[in-house]
Coordinates of C-alpha atoms in Angstrom, one line a residue:
X1 CA 4.3 16.1 -10.8
X2 CA 2.0 16.7 -7.8
X3 CA 0.6 14.6 -5.0
X4 CA -2.7 15.6 -3.3
X5 CA -5.3 14.2 -0.9
X6 CA -8.5 12.7 -2.2
X7 CA -11.8 12.7 -0.4
X8 CA -14.0 10.7 -2.8
X9 CA -11.8 7.6 -2.6
X10 CA -14.1 5.2 -4.3
X11 CA -13.8 7.3 -7.5
X12 CA -10.4 5.7 -7.7
X13 CA -11.6 2.1 -7.2
X14 CA -9.9 0.8 -10.3
X15 CA -6.6 1.9 -8.9
X16 CA -7.3 0.6 -5.4
X17 CA -8.2 -2.8 -6.9
X18 CA -4.7 -3.0 -8.5
X19 CA -3.2 -3.4 -5.1
X20 CA -6.1 -5.1 -3.2
X21 CA -8.2 -7.0 -5.7
X22 CA -11.3 -7.6 -3.5
X23 CA -13.6 -4.6 -2.9
X24 CA -15.0 -5.9 0.4
X25 CA -11.4 -5.9 1.8
X26 CA -10.9 -2.3 0.6
X27 CA -14.2 -1.4 2.3
X28 CA -12.8 -2.5 5.7
X29 CA -10.2 0.4 5.7
X30 CA -11.2 3.0 3.1
X31 CA -13.5 5.1 5.4
X32 CA -10.9 5.4 8.2
X33 CA -8.0 6.2 6.0
X34 CA -6.4 9.0 4.1
X35 CA -5.7 8.7 0.3
X36 CA -3.3 10.6 -1.9
X37 CA -3.0 10.4 -5.7
X38 CA 0.1 11.2 -7.8
X39 CA -0.6 13.1 -10.9
X40 CA 2.0 13.5 -13.7
X41 CA 0.3 14.3 -16.9
X42 CA -2.6 12.3 -15.6
X43 CA -3.1 10.1 -12.5
X44 CA -0.3 7.6 -12.2
X45 CA -0.8 6.1 -8.8
X46 CA -2.3 6.2 -5.3
X47 CA -1.5 5.5 -1.7
X48 CA -3.8 5.0 1.3
X49 CA -2.6 5.3 4.9
X50 CA -4.2 5.0 8.3
X51 CA -3.2 5.3 11.9
X52 CA -2.8 1.8 13.2
X53 CA -1.9 2.7 16.7
X54 CA -0.3 5.6 18.4
X55 CA 2.8 6.6 16.5
X56 CA 2.4 3.8 13.9
X57 CA 1.1 4.6 10.4
X58 CA 0.1 1.8 8.1
X59 CA 0.1 1.8 4.3
X60 CA -3.1 0.0 3.4
X61 CA -2.9 0.3 -0.4
X62 CA -0.3 1.4 -2.8
X63 CA -0.8 1.1 -6.6
X64 CA 0.8 2.5 -9.7
X65 CA -0.8 1.9 -13.1
X66 CA 0.9 -1.1 -14.7
X67 CA 2.0 1.0 -17.7
X68 CA 4.0 3.2 -15.4
X69 CA 5.7 0.6 -13.2
X70 CA 9.5 1.0 -12.6
X71 CA 9.3 4.8 -13.2
X72 CA 9.7 5.8 -9.5
X73 CA 6.1 6.7 -8.8
X74 CA 5.7 4.1 -6.0
X75 CA 8.9 5.2 -4.3
X76 CA 7.8 8.8 -4.7
X77 CA 4.5 8.1 -3.0
X78 CA 6.3 6.3 -0.1
X79 CA 8.8 9.1 0.3
X80 CA 5.9 11.6 0.3
X81 CA 4.2 9.7 3.1
X82 CA 7.4 9.3 5.1
X83 CA 8.2 13.0 4.9
X84 CA 4.6 14.2 5.5
X85 CA 4.1 12.1 8.6
X86 CA 7.6 11.9 10.1
X87 CA 6.8 14.3 12.9
X88 CA 3.6 12.5 13.9
X89 CA 4.6 8.9 13.7
X90 CA 7.7 6.9 14.6
X91 CA 7.3 4.2 12.0
X92 CA 5.4 3.1 8.9
X93 CA 4.3 -0.5 8.4
X94 CA 2.9 -2.2 5.3
X95 CA 1.5 -5.7 4.8
X96 CA 1.9 -7.4 1.5
X97 CA 1.8 -10.8 -0.1
X98 CA 4.9 -12.9 0.1
X99 CA 5.9 -12.0 -3.4
X100 CA 9.2 -11.8 -5.3
X101 CA 7.9 -8.5 -6.7
X102 CA 6.6 -6.5 -3.8
X103 CA 8.9 -7.5 -1.0
X104 CA 12.1 -6.4 -2.8
X105 CA 10.4 -3.2 -3.8
X106 CA 9.6 -2.3 -0.1
X107 CA 13.1 -3.3 1.0
X108 CA 14.6 -1.0 -1.6
X109 CA 12.4 1.8 -0.1
X110 CA 14.0 1.2 3.3
X111 CA 11.6 -1.3 4.9
X112 CA 12.6 -4.5 6.6
X113 CA 10.5 -7.6 7.3
X114 CA 9.1 -7.7 10.8
X115 CA 6.4 -10.5 11.0
X116 CA 4.0 -12.7 8.9
X117 CA 0.3 -13.3 9.2
X118 CA -0.1 -17.0 8.3
X119 CA -2.8 -17.9 5.8
X120 CA -4.0 -14.3 5.5
X121 CA -4.9 -14.4 1.8
X122 CA -6.5 -17.9 2.1
X123 CA -8.6 -16.9 5.2
X124 CA -9.7 -13.4 4.0
X125 CA -10.2 -13.5 0.3
X126 CA -13.0 -15.3 -1.6
X127 CA -10.7 -16.3 -4.4
X128 CA -7.1 -17.4 -4.9
X129 CA -4.7 -14.6 -5.5
X130 CA -1.8 -15.3 -7.9
X131 CA 1.1 -12.9 -8.3
X132 CA 4.0 -13.7 -10.7
X133 CA 2.7 -17.3 -11.0
X134 CA 2.8 -17.8 -7.2
X135 CA -0.2 -18.2 -5.0
X136 CA -0.2 -15.6 -2.1
X137 CA -1.0 -17.3 1.2
X138 CA 0.8 -15.4 4.0
X139 CA 0.9 -11.6 4.5
X140 CA 4.3 -10.3 5.3
X141 CA 4.6 -7.1 7.3
X142 CA 7.5 -4.8 6.8
X143 CA 8.4 -1.6 8.8
X144 CA 10.4 1.5 8.3
X145 CA 11.5 3.8 11.1
X146 CA 10.8 7.5 10.5
X147 CA 13.3 10.1 11.6

């Protein structure tokens, strides 16, 4: 297994769209971010991060191929980012839909809820987003302190 930085990020658009299903939203952060892919007998997932403010790193996109969920690839990507950037940043934040799938995943990775952005998905996406039969409306931000 290896994780490495990608420069031609749009080459992995199909992966990016797994976590953020509207390309115009990806376009808002993709040029000012750093992307890594995880390869393990083929590409299994990706993570995109950017400096939000001094000492705060934001995960903008994290996706693992659906056929490889629950195999530790998402957690491995998060651990990679936390270890790589621990001397440059004091915390990592991530915004995600108020979902019974993603919130517990991030909490298991050591993140805790910090604040919501009300109506984020209704106000910023041109279509309704459903995850696990639930419409996503608010974005929930979580944070993790880096040591």
